[in-house]
Structure formats: structure tokens, C-alpha cells
Amino acid sequence: MTLSLEASAAVWSPSAPARDDAPLLVLLHGYGSHEHDLVGLVPHLPRSLRSVAVRAPLTAGPGYAWVPIVDPGRPDPAATQDAAEAVLTWLDEHVPASTPVALLGFSQGGLMVTHLLRNRPERFFAGVVLSGFTADVKLPGDAALAETAPPVFFGRGDVDPVITPEAFARTSAWLPEHTTLTEVVYPGLAHGISQQELADVARFLTGVLPG
């Protein structure tokens, strides 16, 4: 199945000059949400980062999704790959190859962050996974990702009722084998993003910005 992202369903936040060499943060929303959902995070992140929030290609209730939910925490490998390829195609069409790109995703958007890194590790300088997970599948790019080991921030709450404990455990075990991991578990946080987590993300991104 070939998926595509709508060019008109992308929200650009030009917080820095629109130069090809200015780093770009791609925001990937969660299941049932939309491209405006994470835009509110942008004012709290490094000002030198431009950002773009893109809409997932599948409809899901009143919003959109990257993959259908059939077995929670274990998305269909083919559907996950289709979604990742749609994002990569969109990037190739709208973002110059010379632009340094980082990824930030919440929940199912976090799944997309890990899958994009696994598909094209050389394209991204960092990733932020918030209340997300990685697919339980081996990919050809995993070895290259482990060799590159880009910095990744993995944040989640310890009382998250949405993502399964098994999916979190799998991700906590997988990420340090393939990335340079910063993992933080926030006591009392459910399926959301706290002010402390947002401050930690901003600090992380500041520390990994190119040049």
C-alpha cells in the first residue's frame, strides 16, 4: 500500500532563518490527533530550530493515524513501513538534503521516530520519543543505526495507561543498543507531556544541535 502525506497538511514554524543549513525539527503527532497538536511545544524548544508538524496519512476517528491499532504495542510491520516511507518521501520532496533534520514524536508518532531512524539513520541527527515505542521487527537499517548511534531522548510516564508495559520495556532494551540514549521516566505522569519533560527535551535538543 502506498501512502502519502499532504503538502498542505504541514504546519511550518519558522523560528530561524529558512536556510538549507538551518536545523529542522519534524513533529509527529499521536493516534487520532492532527498536525496542529504538537505545535504548542515549539515556543519552549531551542529558537535556532525551525519546525514542521506533519499530518499522518490515515484517518482515525476525528483525527489521523500513522498505523491502525490492531494489537496495541505491536503495529503491523507492513503498515509501519508504509507510514515511514511516506514521511521519507515527503522529506525528500520538501526538505533539502543539506538540511540537518531531527525528529520528535508523541505516542504513535514516537513509533514513527524510531522507524524513521531505522530506515535512514544517516538522514537524522537526533530523535525524541515521548510516550512512544519501537516496532518489534528487525530492519535492514538497524546495523547502520547502531554504528551511527545518534542521540535519542526517550521520555515517558510511569503510570501511562495507553502504551503497554511490554512495549515500553522492549523500547528501553532496544534503544541503548542502537542509539546514544537519554531515558527519563517521570513519576506520576500518564499519557502526556509534563513541563519538566518539555524542559528536559529542550535541554537535550540544545545539546545535540549541529555546529
PDB file of N, CA, C and O in Angstrom, residues 116-181:
ATOM      1  N   LEU A 116      11.740   5.739  11.459  1.00  0.00           N
ATOM      2  CA  LEU A 116      12.456   6.589  10.506  1.00  0.00           C
ATOM      3  C   LEU A 116      13.961   6.500  10.729  1.00  0.00           C
ATOM      4  O   LEU A 116      14.736   6.424   9.770  1.00  0.00           O
ATOM      5  N   LEU A 117      14.379   6.524  11.982  1.00  0.00           N
ATOM      6  CA  LEU A 117      15.799   6.358  12.287  1.00  0.00           C
ATOM      7  C   LEU A 117      16.315   5.021  11.763  1.00  0.00           C
ATOM      8  O   LEU A 117      17.430   4.931  11.244  1.00  0.00           O
ATOM      9  N   ARG A 118      15.511   3.995  11.875  1.00  0.00           N
ATOM     10  CA  ARG A 118      15.924   2.652  11.447  1.00  0.00           C
ATOM     11  C   ARG A 118      15.977   2.531   9.924  1.00  0.00           C
ATOM     12  O   ARG A 118      16.727   1.720   9.385  1.00  0.00           O
ATOM     13  N   ASN A 119      15.155   3.314   9.241  1.00  0.00           N
ATOM     14  CA  ASN A 119      15.125   3.263   7.779  1.00  0.00           C
ATOM     15  C   ASN A 119      16.234   4.081   7.143  1.00  0.00           C
ATOM     16  O   ASN A 119      16.800   3.670   6.131  1.00  0.00           O
ATOM     17  N   ARG A 120      16.512   5.247   7.726  1.00  0.00           N
ATOM     18  CA  ARG A 120      17.503   6.122   7.110  1.00  0.00           C
ATOM     19  C   ARG A 120      18.317   6.830   8.200  1.00  0.00           C
ATOM     20  O   ARG A 120      18.191   8.048   8.407  1.00  0.00           O
ATOM     21  N   PRO A 121      19.152   6.085   8.903  1.00  0.00           N
ATOM     22  CA  PRO A 121      19.863   6.663  10.040  1.00  0.00           C
ATOM     23  C   PRO A 121      20.754   7.844   9.686  1.00  0.00           C
ATOM     24  O   PRO A 121      20.988   8.724  10.523  1.00  0.00           O
ATOM     25  N   GLU A 122      21.255   7.876   8.476  1.00  0.00           N
ATOM     26  CA  GLU A 122      22.159   8.957   8.085  1.00  0.00           C
ATOM     27  C   GLU A 122      21.430  10.288   7.865  1.00  0.00           C
ATOM     28  O   GLU A 122      22.066  11.351   7.800  1.00  0.00           O
ATOM     29  N   ARG A 123      20.110  10.261   7.781  1.00  0.00           N
ATOM     30  CA  ARG A 123      19.341  11.478   7.468  1.00  0.00           C
ATOM     31  C   ARG A 123      19.073  12.334   8.697  1.00  0.00           C
ATOM     32  O   ARG A 123      18.809  13.540   8.578  1.00  0.00           O
ATOM     33  N   PHE A 124      19.115  11.756   9.894  1.00  0.00           N
ATOM     34  CA  PHE A 124      18.657  12.455  11.089  1.00  0.00           C
ATOM     35  C   PHE A 124      19.775  12.573  12.121  1.00  0.00           C
ATOM     36  O   PHE A 124      20.482  11.604  12.387  1.00  0.00           O
ATOM     37  N   PHE A 125      19.895  13.760  12.722  1.00  0.00           N
ATOM     38  CA  PHE A 125      20.953  13.940  13.710  1.00  0.00           C
ATOM     39  C   PHE A 125      20.499  13.641  15.138  1.00  0.00           C
ATOM     40  O   PHE A 125      21.316  13.502  16.040  1.00  0.00           O
ATOM     41  N   ALA A 126      19.187  13.505  15.358  1.00  0.00           N
ATOM     42  CA  ALA A 126      18.696  13.195  16.706  1.00  0.00           C
ATOM     43  C   ALA A 126      17.226  12.808  16.626  1.00  0.00           C
ATOM     44  O   ALA A 126      16.530  13.091  15.646  1.00  0.00           O
ATOM     45  N   GLY A 127      16.747  12.177  17.704  1.00  0.00           N
ATOM     46  CA  GLY A 127      15.345  11.817  17.802  1.00  0.00           C
ATOM     47  C   GLY A 127      14.832  12.016  19.215  1.00  0.00           C
ATOM     48  O   GLY A 127      15.590  11.871  20.185  1.00  0.00           O
ATOM     49  N   VAL A 128      13.558  12.359  19.333  1.00  0.00           N
ATOM     50  CA  VAL A 128      12.892  12.498  20.629  1.00  0.00           C
ATOM     51  C   VAL A 128      11.639  11.635  20.586  1.00  0.00           C
ATOM     52  O   VAL A 128      10.759  11.844  19.743  1.00  0.00           O
ATOM     53  N   VAL A 129      11.563  10.666  21.478  1.00  0.00           N
ATOM     54  CA  VAL A 129      10.432   9.739  21.561  1.00  0.00           C
ATOM     55  C   VAL A 129       9.712  10.009  22.872  1.00  0.00           C
ATOM     56  O   VAL A 129      10.257   9.759  23.956  1.00  0.00           O
ATOM     57  N   LEU A 130       8.495  10.515  22.810  1.00  0.00           N
ATOM     58  CA  LEU A 130       7.716  10.834  24.003  1.00  0.00           C
ATOM     59  C   LEU A 130       6.528   9.889  24.098  1.00  0.00           C
ATOM     60  O   LEU A 130       5.662   9.881  23.222  1.00  0.00           O
ATOM     61  N   SER A 131       6.527   9.069  25.150  1.00  0.00           N
ATOM     62  CA  SER A 131       5.454   8.089  25.361  1.00  0.00           C
ATOM     63  C   SER A 131       5.257   7.221  24.129  1.00  0.00           C
ATOM     64  O   SER A 131       4.133   6.848  23.789  1.00  0.00           O
ATOM     65  N   GLY A 132       6.352   6.899  23.447  1.00  0.00           N
ATOM     66  CA  GLY A 132       6.291   6.085  22.240  1.00  0.00           C
ATOM     67  C   GLY A 132       7.031   4.778  22.402  1.00  0.00           C
ATOM     68  O   GLY A 132       7.394   4.380  23.513  1.00  0.00           O
ATOM     69  N   PHE A 133       7.284   4.116  21.282  1.00  0.00           N
ATOM     70  CA  PHE A 133       7.871   2.782  21.339  1.00  0.00           C
ATOM     71  C   PHE A 133       8.477   2.433  19.998  1.00  0.00           C
ATOM     72  O   PHE A 133       8.384   3.217  19.036  1.00  0.00           O
ATOM     73  N   THR A 134       9.097   1.283  19.911  1.00  0.00           N
ATOM     74  CA  THR A 134       9.660   0.815  18.656  1.00  0.00           C
ATOM     75  C   THR A 134       8.963  -0.475  18.228  1.00  0.00           C
ATOM     76  O   THR A 134       8.483  -1.237  19.074  1.00  0.00           O
ATOM     77  N   ALA A 135       8.908  -0.692  16.932  1.00  0.00           N
ATOM     78  CA  ALA A 135       8.233  -1.882  16.408  1.00  0.00           C
ATOM     79  C   ALA A 135       9.069  -3.130  16.698  1.00  0.00           C
ATOM     80  O   ALA A 135      10.301  -3.101  16.651  1.00  0.00           O
ATOM     81  N   ASP A 136       8.390  -4.211  16.970  1.00  0.00           N
ATOM     82  CA  ASP A 136       9.034  -5.494  17.281  1.00  0.00           C
ATOM     83  C   ASP A 136       9.346  -6.227  15.978  1.00  0.00           C
ATOM     84  O   ASP A 136       8.717  -7.224  15.634  1.00  0.00           O
ATOM     85  N   VAL A 137      10.333  -5.707  15.244  1.00  0.00           N
ATOM     86  CA  VAL A 137      10.694  -6.262  13.953  1.00  0.00           C
ATOM     87  C   VAL A 137      12.137  -5.888  13.671  1.00  0.00           C
ATOM     88  O   VAL A 137      12.621  -4.861  14.145  1.00  0.00           O
ATOM     89  N   LYS A 138      12.847  -6.707  12.922  1.00  0.00           N
ATOM     90  CA  LYS A 138      14.213  -6.392  12.516  1.00  0.00           C
ATOM     91  C   LYS A 138      14.165  -5.708  11.155  1.00  0.00           C
ATOM     92  O   LYS A 138      13.426  -6.110  10.264  1.00  0.00           O
ATOM     93  N   LEU A 139      15.005  -4.668  11.004  1.00  0.00           N
ATOM     94  CA  LEU A 139      15.051  -3.918   9.753  1.00  0.00           C
ATOM     95  C   LEU A 139      16.482  -3.888   9.215  1.00  0.00           C
ATOM     96  O   LEU A 139      17.441  -3.917   9.996  1.00  0.00           O
ATOM     97  N   PRO A 140      16.641  -3.793   7.892  1.00  0.00           N
ATOM     98  CA  PRO A 140      17.979  -3.772   7.306  1.00  0.00           C
ATOM     99  C   PRO A 140      18.842  -2.618   7.818  1.00  0.00           C
ATOM    100  O   PRO A 140      20.068  -2.738   7.885  1.00  0.00           O
ATOM    101  N   GLY A 141      18.214  -1.504   8.200  1.00  0.00           N
ATOM    102  CA  GLY A 141      18.981  -0.347   8.649  1.00  0.00           C
ATOM    103  C   GLY A 141      19.408  -0.382  10.093  1.00  0.00           C
ATOM    104  O   GLY A 141      20.118   0.524  10.564  1.00  0.00           O
ATOM    105  N   ASP A 142      19.021  -1.423  10.833  1.00  0.00           N
ATOM    106  CA  ASP A 142      19.335  -1.470  12.261  1.00  0.00           C
ATOM    107  C   ASP A 142      20.838  -1.470  12.534  1.00  0.00           C
ATOM    108  O   ASP A 142      21.313  -0.812  13.466  1.00  0.00           O
ATOM    109  N   ALA A 143      21.593  -2.216  11.737  1.00  0.00           N
ATOM    110  CA  ALA A 143      23.037  -2.285  11.958  1.00  0.00           C
ATOM    111  C   ALA A 143      23.686  -0.927  11.718  1.00  0.00           C
ATOM    112  O   ALA A 143      24.550  -0.492  12.494  1.00  0.00           O
ATOM    113  N   ALA A 144      23.264  -0.242  10.661  1.00  0.00           N
ATOM    114  CA  ALA A 144      23.810   1.086  10.370  1.00  0.00           C
ATOM    115  C   ALA A 144      23.430   2.078  11.462  1.00  0.00           C
ATOM    116  O   ALA A 144      24.223   2.954  11.832  1.00  0.00           O
ATOM    117  N   LEU A 145      22.222   1.955  11.986  1.00  0.00           N
ATOM    118  CA  LEU A 145      21.798   2.832  13.071  1.00  0.00           C
ATOM    119  C   LEU A 145      22.657   2.604  14.307  1.00  0.00           C
ATOM    120  O   LEU A 145      23.100   3.560  14.957  1.00  0.00           O
ATOM    121  N   ALA A 146      22.913   1.347  14.629  1.00  0.00           N
ATOM    122  CA  ALA A 146      23.745   1.038  15.793  1.00  0.00           C
ATOM    123  C   ALA A 146      25.156   1.583  15.624  1.00  0.00           C
ATOM    124  O   ALA A 146      25.787   2.022  16.594  1.00  0.00           O
ATOM    125  N   GLU A 147      25.659   1.574  14.403  1.00  0.00           N
ATOM    126  CA  GLU A 147      27.003   2.100  14.146  1.00  0.00           C
ATOM    127  C   GLU A 147      27.024   3.621  14.265  1.00  0.00           C
ATOM    128  O   GLU A 147      27.971   4.196  14.812  1.00  0.00           O
ATOM    129  N   THR A 148      25.983   4.272  13.783  1.00  0.00           N
ATOM    130  CA  THR A 148      25.892   5.728  13.873  1.00  0.00           C
ATOM    131  C   THR A 148      25.556   6.178  15.286  1.00  0.00           C
ATOM    132  O   THR A 148      26.085   7.176  15.775  1.00  0.00           O
ATOM    133  N   ALA A 149      24.646   5.454  15.927  1.00  0.00           N
ATOM    134  CA  ALA A 149      24.217   5.710  17.312  1.00  0.00           C
ATOM    135  C   ALA A 149      23.871   7.172  17.567  1.00  0.00           C
ATOM    136  O   ALA A 149      24.462   7.832  18.418  1.00  0.00           O
ATOM    137  N   PRO A 150      22.885   7.720  16.837  1.00  0.00           N
ATOM    138  CA  PRO A 150      22.516   9.121  17.050  1.00  0.00           C
ATOM    139  C   PRO A 150      21.907   9.325  18.434  1.00  0.00           C
ATOM    140  O   PRO A 150      21.358   8.395  19.033  1.00  0.00           O
ATOM    141  N   PRO A 151      21.992  10.534  18.966  1.00  0.00           N
ATOM    142  CA  PRO A 151      21.384  10.801  20.271  1.00  0.00           C
ATOM    143  C   PRO A 151      19.862  10.726  20.207  1.00  0.00           C
ATOM    144  O   PRO A 151      19.241  11.282  19.300  1.00  0.00           O
ATOM    145  N   VAL A 152      19.287  10.039  21.176  1.00  0.00           N
ATOM    146  CA  VAL A 152      17.825   9.904  21.257  1.00  0.00           C
ATOM    147  C   VAL A 152      17.397  10.160  22.694  1.00  0.00           C
ATOM    148  O   VAL A 152      18.007   9.644  23.642  1.00  0.00           O
ATOM    149  N   PHE A 153      16.337  10.941  22.851  1.00  0.00           N
ATOM    150  CA  PHE A 153      15.705  11.165  24.153  1.00  0.00           C
ATOM    151  C   PHE A 153      14.429  10.338  24.189  1.00  0.00           C
ATOM    152  O   PHE A 153      13.577  10.454  23.306  1.00  0.00           O
ATOM    153  N   PHE A 154      14.296   9.518  25.228  1.00  0.00           N
ATOM    154  CA  PHE A 154      13.112   8.689  25.416  1.00  0.00           C
ATOM    155  C   PHE A 154      12.489   9.046  26.756  1.00  0.00           C
ATOM    156  O   PHE A 154      13.051   8.748  27.809  1.00  0.00           O
ATOM    157  N   GLY A 155      11.346   9.726  26.720  1.00  0.00           N
ATOM    158  CA  GLY A 155      10.661  10.114  27.940  1.00  0.00           C
ATOM    159  C   GLY A 155       9.277   9.498  28.015  1.00  0.00           C
ATOM    160  O   GLY A 155       8.588   9.377  27.003  1.00  0.00           O
ATOM    161  N   ARG A 156       8.886   9.123  29.225  1.00  0.00           N
ATOM    162  CA  ARG A 156       7.554   8.527  29.416  1.00  0.00           C
ATOM    163  C   ARG A 156       7.160   8.609  30.877  1.00  0.00           C
ATOM    164  O   ARG A 156       8.007   8.796  31.767  1.00  0.00           O
ATOM    165  N   GLY A 157       5.865   8.465  31.130  1.00  0.00           N
ATOM    166  CA  GLY A 157       5.379   8.439  32.497  1.00  0.00           C
ATOM    167  C   GLY A 157       5.339   7.030  33.050  1.00  0.00           C
ATOM    168  O   GLY A 157       5.261   6.054  32.298  1.00  0.00           O
ATOM    169  N   ASP A 158       5.370   6.917  34.354  1.00  0.00           N
ATOM    170  CA  ASP A 158       5.347   5.583  34.963  1.00  0.00           C
ATOM    171  C   ASP A 158       3.940   5.069  35.233  1.00  0.00           C
ATOM    172  O   ASP A 158       3.761   3.948  35.721  1.00  0.00           O
ATOM    173  N   VAL A 159       2.913   5.873  34.884  1.00  0.00           N
ATOM    174  CA  VAL A 159       1.527   5.410  35.030  1.00  0.00           C
ATOM    175  C   VAL A 159       0.776   5.604  33.713  1.00  0.00           C
ATOM    176  O   VAL A 159      -0.424   5.912  33.705  1.00  0.00           O
ATOM    177  N   ASP A 160       1.471   5.411  32.610  1.00  0.00           N
ATOM    178  CA  ASP A 160       0.857   5.556  31.287  1.00  0.00           C
ATOM    179  C   ASP A 160      -0.160   4.436  31.066  1.00  0.00           C
ATOM    180  O   ASP A 160       0.201   3.257  31.064  1.00  0.00           O
ATOM    181  N   PRO A 161      -1.454   4.770  30.855  1.00  0.00           N
ATOM    182  CA  PRO A 161      -2.469   3.734  30.670  1.00  0.00           C
ATOM    183  C   PRO A 161      -2.678   3.327  29.213  1.00  0.00           C
ATOM    184  O   PRO A 161      -3.521   2.485  28.927  1.00  0.00           O
ATOM    185  N   VAL A 162      -1.930   3.929  28.289  1.00  0.00           N
ATOM    186  CA  VAL A 162      -2.179   3.723  26.863  1.00  0.00           C
ATOM    187  C   VAL A 162      -1.162   2.771  26.242  1.00  0.00           C
ATOM    188  O   VAL A 162      -1.532   1.788  25.586  1.00  0.00           O
ATOM    189  N   ILE A 163       0.116   3.060  26.401  1.00  0.00           N
ATOM    190  CA  ILE A 163       1.162   2.208  25.837  1.00  0.00           C
ATOM    191  C   ILE A 163       1.417   1.047  26.784  1.00  0.00           C
ATOM    192  O   ILE A 163       1.551   1.234  27.994  1.00  0.00           O
ATOM    193  N   THR A 164       1.500  -0.159  26.253  1.00  0.00           N
ATOM    194  CA  THR A 164       1.636  -1.334  27.104  1.00  0.00           C
ATOM    195  C   THR A 164       3.004  -1.370  27.780  1.00  0.00           C
ATOM    196  O   THR A 164       4.008  -0.918  27.206  1.00  0.00           O
ATOM    197  N   PRO A 165       3.082  -1.908  28.998  1.00  0.00           N
ATOM    198  CA  PRO A 165       4.378  -2.052  29.673  1.00  0.00           C
ATOM    199  C   PRO A 165       5.373  -2.856  28.837  1.00  0.00           C
ATOM    200  O   PRO A 165       6.577  -2.568  28.837  1.00  0.00           O
ATOM    201  N   GLU A 166       4.883  -3.852  28.097  1.00  0.00           N
ATOM    202  CA  GLU A 166       5.772  -4.662  27.258  1.00  0.00           C
ATOM    203  C   GLU A 166       6.401  -3.815  26.161  1.00  0.00           C
ATOM    204  O   GLU A 166       7.594  -3.955  25.848  1.00  0.00           O
ATOM    205  N   ALA A 167       5.611  -2.906  25.561  1.00  0.00           N
ATOM    206  CA  ALA A 167       6.140  -2.051  24.501  1.00  0.00           C
ATOM    207  C   ALA A 167       7.190  -1.092  25.047  1.00  0.00           C
ATOM    208  O   ALA A 167       8.226  -0.848  24.410  1.00  0.00           O
ATOM    209  N   PHE A 168       6.940  -0.547  26.232  1.00  0.00           N
ATOM    210  CA  PHE A 168       7.936   0.330  26.851  1.00  0.00           C
ATOM    211  C   PHE A 168       9.211  -0.445  27.190  1.00  0.00           C
ATOM    212  O   PHE A 168      10.327   0.034  26.957  1.00  0.00           O
ATOM    213  N   ALA A 169       9.043  -1.641  27.752  1.00  0.00           N
ATOM    214  CA  ALA A 169      10.207  -2.445  28.129  1.00  0.00           C
ATOM    215  C   ALA A 169      11.027  -2.809  26.896  1.00  0.00           C
ATOM    216  O   ALA A 169      12.270  -2.777  26.916  1.00  0.00           O
ATOM    217  N   ARG A 170      10.357  -3.182  25.825  1.00  0.00           N
ATOM    218  CA  ARG A 170      11.045  -3.521  24.580  1.00  0.00           C
ATOM    219  C   ARG A 170      11.845  -2.323  24.065  1.00  0.00           C
ATOM    220  O   ARG A 170      12.987  -2.468  23.632  1.00  0.00           O
ATOM    221  N   THR A 171      11.245  -1.155  24.145  1.00  0.00           N
ATOM    222  CA  THR A 171      11.905   0.052  23.652  1.00  0.00           C
ATOM    223  C   THR A 171      13.091   0.432  24.530  1.00  0.00           C
ATOM    224  O   THR A 171      14.154   0.823  24.025  1.00  0.00           O
ATOM    225  N   SER A 172      12.919   0.309  25.833  1.00  0.00           N
ATOM    226  CA  SER A 172      14.017   0.605  26.757  1.00  0.00           C
ATOM    227  C   SER A 172      15.203  -0.322  26.553  1.00  0.00           C
ATOM    228  O   SER A 172      16.357   0.067  26.792  1.00  0.00           O
ATOM    229  N   ALA A 173      14.940  -1.549  26.112  1.00  0.00           N
ATOM    230  CA  ALA A 173      16.029  -2.503  25.851  1.00  0.00           C
ATOM    231  C   ALA A 173      16.646  -2.277  24.476  1.00  0.00           C
ATOM    232  O   ALA A 173      17.870  -2.443  24.299  1.00  0.00           O
ATOM    233  N   TRP A 174      15.831  -1.886  23.503  1.00  0.00           N
ATOM    234  CA  TRP A 174      16.307  -1.758  22.123  1.00  0.00           C
ATOM    235  C   TRP A 174      17.099  -0.481  21.878  1.00  0.00           C
ATOM    236  O   TRP A 174      18.133  -0.488  21.207  1.00  0.00           O
ATOM    237  N   LEU A 175      16.630   0.624  22.414  1.00  0.00           N
ATOM    238  CA  LEU A 175      17.244   1.916  22.111  1.00  0.00           C
ATOM    239  C   LEU A 175      18.725   2.014  22.497  1.00  0.00           C
ATOM    240  O   LEU A 175      19.530   2.501  21.699  1.00  0.00           O
ATOM    241  N   PRO A 176      19.134   1.576  23.692  1.00  0.00           N
ATOM    242  CA  PRO A 176      20.563   1.715  24.021  1.00  0.00           C
ATOM    243  C   PRO A 176      21.474   0.842  23.175  1.00  0.00           C
ATOM    244  O   PRO A 176      22.684   1.095  23.118  1.00  0.00           O
ATOM    245  N   GLU A 177      20.927  -0.154  22.500  1.00  0.00           N
ATOM    246  CA  GLU A 177      21.727  -0.998  21.613  1.00  0.00           C
ATOM    247  C   GLU A 177      21.902  -0.369  20.233  1.00  0.00           C
ATOM    248  O   GLU A 177      22.757  -0.820  19.462  1.00  0.00           O
ATOM    249  N   HIS A 178      21.108   0.657  19.921  1.00  0.00           N
ATOM    250  CA  HIS A 178      21.127   1.233  18.580  1.00  0.00           C
ATOM    251  C   HIS A 178      21.312   2.748  18.556  1.00  0.00           C
ATOM    252  O   HIS A 178      21.520   3.316  17.474  1.00  0.00           O
ATOM    253  N   THR A 179      21.220   3.409  19.700  1.00  0.00           N
ATOM    254  CA  THR A 179      21.336   4.865  19.756  1.00  0.00           C
ATOM    255  C   THR A 179      22.148   5.259  20.985  1.00  0.00           C
ATOM    256  O   THR A 179      22.460   4.432  21.839  1.00  0.00           O
ATOM    257  N   THR A 180      22.462   6.533  21.070  1.00  0.00           N
ATOM    258  CA  THR A 180      23.048   7.102  22.283  1.00  0.00           C
ATOM    259  C   THR A 180      21.880   7.654  23.091  1.00  0.00           C
ATOM    260  O   THR A 180      21.353   8.730  22.810  1.00  0.00           O
ATOM    261  N   LEU A 181      21.460   6.899  24.077  1.00  0.00           N
ATOM    262  CA  LEU A 181      20.157   7.106  24.703  1.00  0.00           C
ATOM    263  C   LEU A 181      20.212   7.960  25.965  1.00  0.00           C
ATOM    264  O   LEU A 181      21.065   7.772  26.825  1.00  0.00           O
TER     265      LEU A 181
END
